[in-house]
């Protein structure tokens, strides 16, 4: 195994749990369109871009809409999402993640964000974590959604590191697939039975040290 010199964190489900806000906002939109939207549907949209998420819902309802209407629907969903996620505070950082990031900085390991969300900067600012990141790549920079590796490849380039020197933390299957496709090491965050293809799956960072994480690789 090559030495890990940077960690690339996904945002939603790894640093903070905003999935519940995405769920509420997408379900409200789906209700308005008369399309059923379940928790399983929301699970399938983890790590998936805003536009691809809308396409998933429209496809489920068999709705074909013009481009302008789709933009309006995405704006409506995002406005509702921002009403919910805009209340994020530093206390919403998931257990152990800030401690781990601080330890990484002390060890000289670079810290980057690799998120599909166009709201990532706002959320990291609300968490008071933005200054701890050496590199930010989010939904505003990429053209291809996970499972395409673009978000992580851009992160590695900005870090000036080869993918094999970067470790990705991901809670979504699409993100784990993206990391693997780009040649990154990846650790899954969540349930081992739900995530496939990572070096290891951990429930979260609570109680985890950098030494403990490296031992999983
Ligand atoms: P936005 P991540 C992803 O964030 C979410 O998991 C996904 O549910 C969401 O649709 C996507 O961001 C786009 O978010 O509408 O805020 O641009 O997990 O890649 O950090
Ligand atoms: Mg995620």
CSV table of C-alpha atoms and ligand atoms in Angstrom, one decimal:
chain,number,residue,atom,x,y,z
A,1,UNK,CA,0.0,0.0,0.0
A,2,UNK,CA,1.2,3.5,-0.9
A,3,UNK,CA,1.6,6.0,1.9
A,4,UNK,CA,-1.6,8.1,2.4
A,5,UNK,CA,-0.8,11.8,2.2
A,6,UNK,CA,-4.4,13.2,2.0
A,7,UNK,CA,-7.9,12.3,3.1
A,8,UNK,CA,-10.8,13.4,0.8
A,9,UNK,CA,-14.1,13.6,2.8
A,10,UNK,CA,-17.5,13.4,1.2
A,11,UNK,CA,-19.8,15.9,2.9
A,12,UNK,CA,-23.4,14.6,3.3
A,13,UNK,CA,-23.3,11.4,5.5
A,14,UNK,CA,-19.6,11.7,6.4
A,15,UNK,CA,-19.2,15.2,7.9
A,16,UNK,CA,-22.8,16.1,8.5
A,17,UNK,CA,-26.2,14.4,8.1
A,18,UNK,CA,-28.0,16.6,5.7
A,19,UNK,CA,-29.6,13.6,3.9
A,20,UNK,CA,-32.8,14.0,6.0
A,21,UNK,CA,-33.1,17.6,4.7
A,22,UNK,CA,-32.7,16.4,1.1
A,23,UNK,CA,-35.3,13.8,1.8
A,24,UNK,CA,-37.9,16.2,3.2
A,25,UNK,CA,-37.3,18.7,0.3
A,26,UNK,CA,-37.4,16.0,-2.5
A,27,UNK,CA,-40.5,14.4,-1.0
A,28,UNK,CA,-42.3,17.7,-0.9
A,29,UNK,CA,-41.5,18.3,-4.6
A,30,UNK,CA,-42.5,14.7,-5.4
A,31,UNK,CA,-45.8,15.1,-3.5
A,32,UNK,CA,-46.5,18.2,-5.6
A,33,UNK,CA,-45.9,16.2,-8.8
A,34,UNK,CA,-48.0,13.3,-7.5
A,35,UNK,CA,-45.0,10.9,-7.6
A,36,UNK,CA,-44.4,8.6,-4.6
A,37,UNK,CA,-41.0,9.1,-2.9
A,38,UNK,CA,-39.8,6.7,-0.2
A,39,UNK,CA,-36.9,6.5,2.2
A,40,UNK,CA,-35.5,3.8,-0.2
A,41,UNK,CA,-35.6,6.3,-3.1
A,42,UNK,CA,-33.7,8.8,-0.9
A,43,UNK,CA,-31.1,6.2,-0.2
A,44,UNK,CA,-30.6,5.7,-3.9
A,45,UNK,CA,-30.0,9.4,-4.3
A,46,UNK,CA,-27.2,9.7,-1.8
A,47,UNK,CA,-24.1,11.2,-3.5
A,48,UNK,CA,-26.2,11.8,-6.7
A,49,UNK,CA,-26.3,15.3,-8.2
A,50,UNK,CA,-29.3,17.6,-8.0
A,51,UNK,CA,-30.1,17.2,-11.7
A,52,UNK,CA,-29.7,13.4,-11.7
A,53,UNK,CA,-31.9,13.2,-8.5
A,54,UNK,CA,-34.7,15.2,-10.3
A,55,UNK,CA,-34.3,12.9,-13.3
A,56,UNK,CA,-34.7,9.9,-11.1
A,57,UNK,CA,-37.9,11.2,-9.6
A,58,UNK,CA,-39.4,12.3,-13.0
A,59,UNK,CA,-38.4,8.9,-14.4
A,60,UNK,CA,-40.2,7.1,-11.5
A,61,UNK,CA,-43.3,9.1,-12.2
A,62,UNK,CA,-43.0,8.7,-16.0
A,63,UNK,CA,-43.0,12.5,-16.4
A,64,UNK,CA,-41.3,14.2,-19.3
A,65,UNK,CA,-40.7,18.0,-18.8
A,66,UNK,CA,-38.9,20.7,-20.7
A,67,UNK,CA,-35.6,22.0,-19.5
A,68,UNK,CA,-37.0,25.3,-18.1
A,69,UNK,CA,-39.5,23.5,-15.9
A,70,UNK,CA,-36.8,21.2,-14.6
A,71,UNK,CA,-34.6,24.2,-13.6
A,72,UNK,CA,-37.6,25.7,-11.8
A,73,UNK,CA,-38.3,22.5,-9.9
A,74,UNK,CA,-34.7,22.1,-8.9
A,75,UNK,CA,-34.7,25.7,-7.6
A,76,UNK,CA,-37.9,25.1,-5.7
A,77,UNK,CA,-36.4,22.0,-4.1
A,78,UNK,CA,-33.2,23.8,-3.3
A,79,UNK,CA,-35.0,26.8,-1.7
A,80,UNK,CA,-36.8,24.3,0.6
A,81,UNK,CA,-33.5,22.4,1.3
A,82,UNK,CA,-31.8,25.7,2.2
A,83,UNK,CA,-34.5,26.6,4.7
A,84,UNK,CA,-33.7,23.3,6.5
A,85,UNK,CA,-30.0,23.0,6.1
A,86,UNK,CA,-29.4,26.7,6.6
A,87,UNK,CA,-30.0,26.1,10.3
A,88,UNK,CA,-26.9,23.9,10.5
A,89,UNK,CA,-24.5,24.7,13.4
A,90,UNK,CA,-21.1,23.4,14.5
A,91,UNK,CA,-22.9,21.0,16.8
A,92,UNK,CA,-24.3,19.2,13.8
A,93,UNK,CA,-20.8,17.8,12.7
A,94,UNK,CA,-21.1,14.0,13.0
A,95,UNK,CA,-19.4,12.5,16.1
A,96,UNK,CA,-15.6,12.3,15.9
A,97,UNK,CA,-15.1,14.0,12.5
A,98,UNK,CA,-13.7,17.3,13.8
A,99,UNK,CA,-11.3,15.5,16.1
A,100,UNK,CA,-10.1,13.3,13.3
A,101,UNK,CA,-9.6,16.3,10.9
A,102,UNK,CA,-7.6,18.1,13.6
A,103,UNK,CA,-5.5,15.0,14.1
A,104,UNK,CA,-4.9,14.7,10.3
A,105,UNK,CA,-3.7,18.3,10.2
A,106,UNK,CA,-1.3,17.7,13.1
A,107,UNK,CA,0.1,14.6,11.3
A,108,UNK,CA,0.7,16.7,8.1
A,109,UNK,CA,-2.0,14.8,6.2
A,110,UNK,CA,-3.9,17.1,3.8
A,111,UNK,CA,-7.7,17.4,4.1
A,112,UNK,CA,-10.0,17.8,1.1
A,113,UNK,CA,-13.7,17.8,0.3
A,114,UNK,CA,-15.2,15.7,-2.5
A,115,UNK,CA,-18.9,16.4,-2.5
A,116,UNK,CA,-21.6,16.4,-5.2
A,117,UNK,CA,-23.4,19.2,-3.4
A,118,UNK,CA,-23.5,22.7,-4.7
A,119,UNK,CA,-24.3,23.9,-1.2
A,120,UNK,CA,-21.1,22.3,0.3
A,121,UNK,CA,-19.3,25.6,1.0
A,122,UNK,CA,-22.3,27.1,2.8
A,123,UNK,CA,-22.6,23.9,5.0
A,124,UNK,CA,-18.9,23.8,5.8
A,125,UNK,CA,-19.1,27.5,6.7
A,126,UNK,CA,-22.1,26.9,9.0
A,127,UNK,CA,-20.1,24.1,10.6
A,128,UNK,CA,-17.1,26.4,11.1
A,129,UNK,CA,-15.0,23.9,9.4
A,130,UNK,CA,-14.2,25.6,6.1
A,131,UNK,CA,-10.8,26.9,7.2
A,132,UNK,CA,-9.6,23.4,8.0
A,133,UNK,CA,-9.8,22.2,4.3
A,134,UNK,CA,-6.8,22.5,2.0
A,135,UNK,CA,-8.9,21.8,-1.1
A,136,UNK,CA,-12.7,22.0,-1.8
A,137,UNK,CA,-14.2,20.2,-4.8
A,138,UNK,CA,-18.0,20.2,-4.9
A,139,UNK,CA,-21.0,20.1,-7.2
A,140,UNK,CA,-20.2,23.6,-8.7
A,141,UNK,CA,-16.9,22.3,-10.1
A,142,UNK,CA,-17.8,18.9,-11.6
A,143,UNK,CA,-19.7,18.0,-14.8
A,144,UNK,CA,-20.0,14.3,-14.0
A,145,UNK,CA,-21.9,12.9,-11.0
A,146,UNK,CA,-20.6,10.0,-8.8
A,147,UNK,CA,-20.1,7.1,-9.7
A,148,UNK,CA,-17.9,9.0,-12.1
A,149,UNK,CA,-14.5,9.6,-10.3
A,150,UNK,CA,-14.3,13.3,-11.5
A,151,UNK,CA,-14.9,14.9,-8.1
A,152,UNK,CA,-12.1,12.9,-6.5
A,153,UNK,CA,-9.7,13.1,-9.5
A,154,UNK,CA,-10.1,16.9,-9.4
A,155,UNK,CA,-9.4,16.8,-5.6
A,156,UNK,CA,-6.2,14.8,-6.1
A,157,UNK,CA,-5.0,17.2,-8.8
A,158,UNK,CA,-5.6,20.2,-6.6
A,159,UNK,CA,-3.7,18.4,-3.8
A,160,UNK,CA,-1.0,17.6,-6.4
A,161,UNK,CA,-1.1,14.0,-5.3
A,162,UNK,CA,-1.6,10.7,-7.2
A,163,UNK,CA,-4.9,9.0,-6.3
A,164,UNK,CA,-3.1,6.1,-4.6
A,165,UNK,CA,-1.8,8.6,-2.0
A,166,UNK,CA,-5.4,9.8,-1.2
A,167,UNK,CA,-7.9,8.1,1.0
A,168,UNK,CA,-11.6,8.8,0.4
A,169,UNK,CA,-14.3,8.6,3.1
A,170,UNK,CA,-17.8,7.9,1.5
A,171,UNK,CA,-21.2,7.0,2.8
A,172,UNK,CA,-22.8,6.3,-0.6
A,173,UNK,CA,-22.3,3.3,-2.9
A,174,UNK,CA,-22.1,5.7,-5.8
A,175,UNK,CA,-19.2,7.5,-4.0
A,176,UNK,CA,-17.4,4.2,-3.2
A,177,UNK,CA,-17.7,3.2,-6.8
A,178,UNK,CA,-16.4,6.6,-7.9
A,179,UNK,CA,-13.3,6.3,-5.6
A,180,UNK,CA,-12.5,2.8,-6.9
A,181,UNK,CA,-12.9,3.9,-10.5
A,182,UNK,CA,-10.4,6.7,-9.9
A,183,UNK,CA,-7.8,4.4,-8.2
A,184,UNK,CA,-8.3,5.8,-4.7
A,185,UNK,CA,-8.3,3.9,-1.4
A,186,UNK,CA,-11.8,4.2,0.1
A,187,UNK,CA,-13.4,3.6,3.5
A,188,UNK,CA,-17.2,3.3,3.7
A,189,UNK,CA,-19.1,5.1,6.4
A,190,UNK,CA,-22.3,3.4,7.3
A,191,UNK,CA,-23.6,-0.2,7.4
A,192,UNK,CA,-21.3,-2.9,6.0
A,193,UNK,CA,-24.2,-4.9,4.5
A,194,UNK,CA,-25.3,-1.8,2.5
A,195,UNK,CA,-21.8,-0.7,1.2
A,196,UNK,CA,-19.7,-2.8,-1.1
A,197,UNK,CA,-16.2,-2.4,-2.5
A,198,UNK,CA,-14.4,-0.4,0.2
A,199,UNK,CA,-11.3,-1.4,2.1
A,200,UNK,CA,-13.4,-1.4,5.3
A,201,UNK,CA,-16.7,0.0,6.5
A,202,UNK,CA,-17.0,1.9,9.8
A,203,UNK,CA,-20.2,3.2,11.4
A,204,UNK,CA,-18.6,6.7,11.8
A,205,UNK,CA,-15.6,8.4,13.2
A,206,UNK,CA,-16.6,8.4,16.9
A,207,UNK,CA,-13.5,7.0,18.8
A,208,UNK,CA,-11.5,6.5,15.6
A,209,UNK,CA,-7.9,7.7,15.4
A,210,UNK,CA,-5.7,8.1,12.3
A,211,UNK,CA,-3.6,5.1,13.5
A,212,UNK,CA,-6.8,3.0,13.8
A,213,UNK,CA,-8.0,4.1,10.3
A,214,UNK,CA,-4.6,3.3,8.7
A,215,UNK,CA,-4.7,-0.2,10.2
A,216,UNK,CA,-7.9,-0.8,8.2
A,217,UNK,CA,-6.2,-0.3,4.9
B,1,LIG,P1,-27.2,19.8,-3.7
B,1,LIG,P2,-22.5,14.4,-1.0
B,1,LIG,C1,-24.8,15.0,-2.2
B,1,LIG,O1,-23.8,15.3,-1.2
B,1,LIG,C2,-26.0,14.4,-1.5
B,1,LIG,O2,-25.6,13.1,-0.9
B,1,LIG,C3,-27.1,14.1,-2.5
B,1,LIG,O3,-28.2,13.6,-1.8
B,1,LIG,C4,-27.5,15.5,-3.1
B,1,LIG,O4,-28.5,15.3,-4.1
B,1,LIG,C5,-26.2,16.0,-3.8
B,1,LIG,O5,-25.2,16.2,-2.8
B,1,LIG,C6,-26.4,17.4,-4.5
B,1,LIG,O6,-26.7,18.3,-3.5
B,1,LIG,O7,-28.6,19.8,-4.2
B,1,LIG,O8,-27.0,20.5,-2.4
B,1,LIG,O9,-26.3,20.4,-4.8
B,1,LIG,O10,-22.9,13.2,-0.3
B,1,LIG,O11,-21.8,14.2,-2.3
B,1,LIG,O12,-21.7,15.3,-0.1
B,2,LIG,MG1,-22.5,11.4,1.0
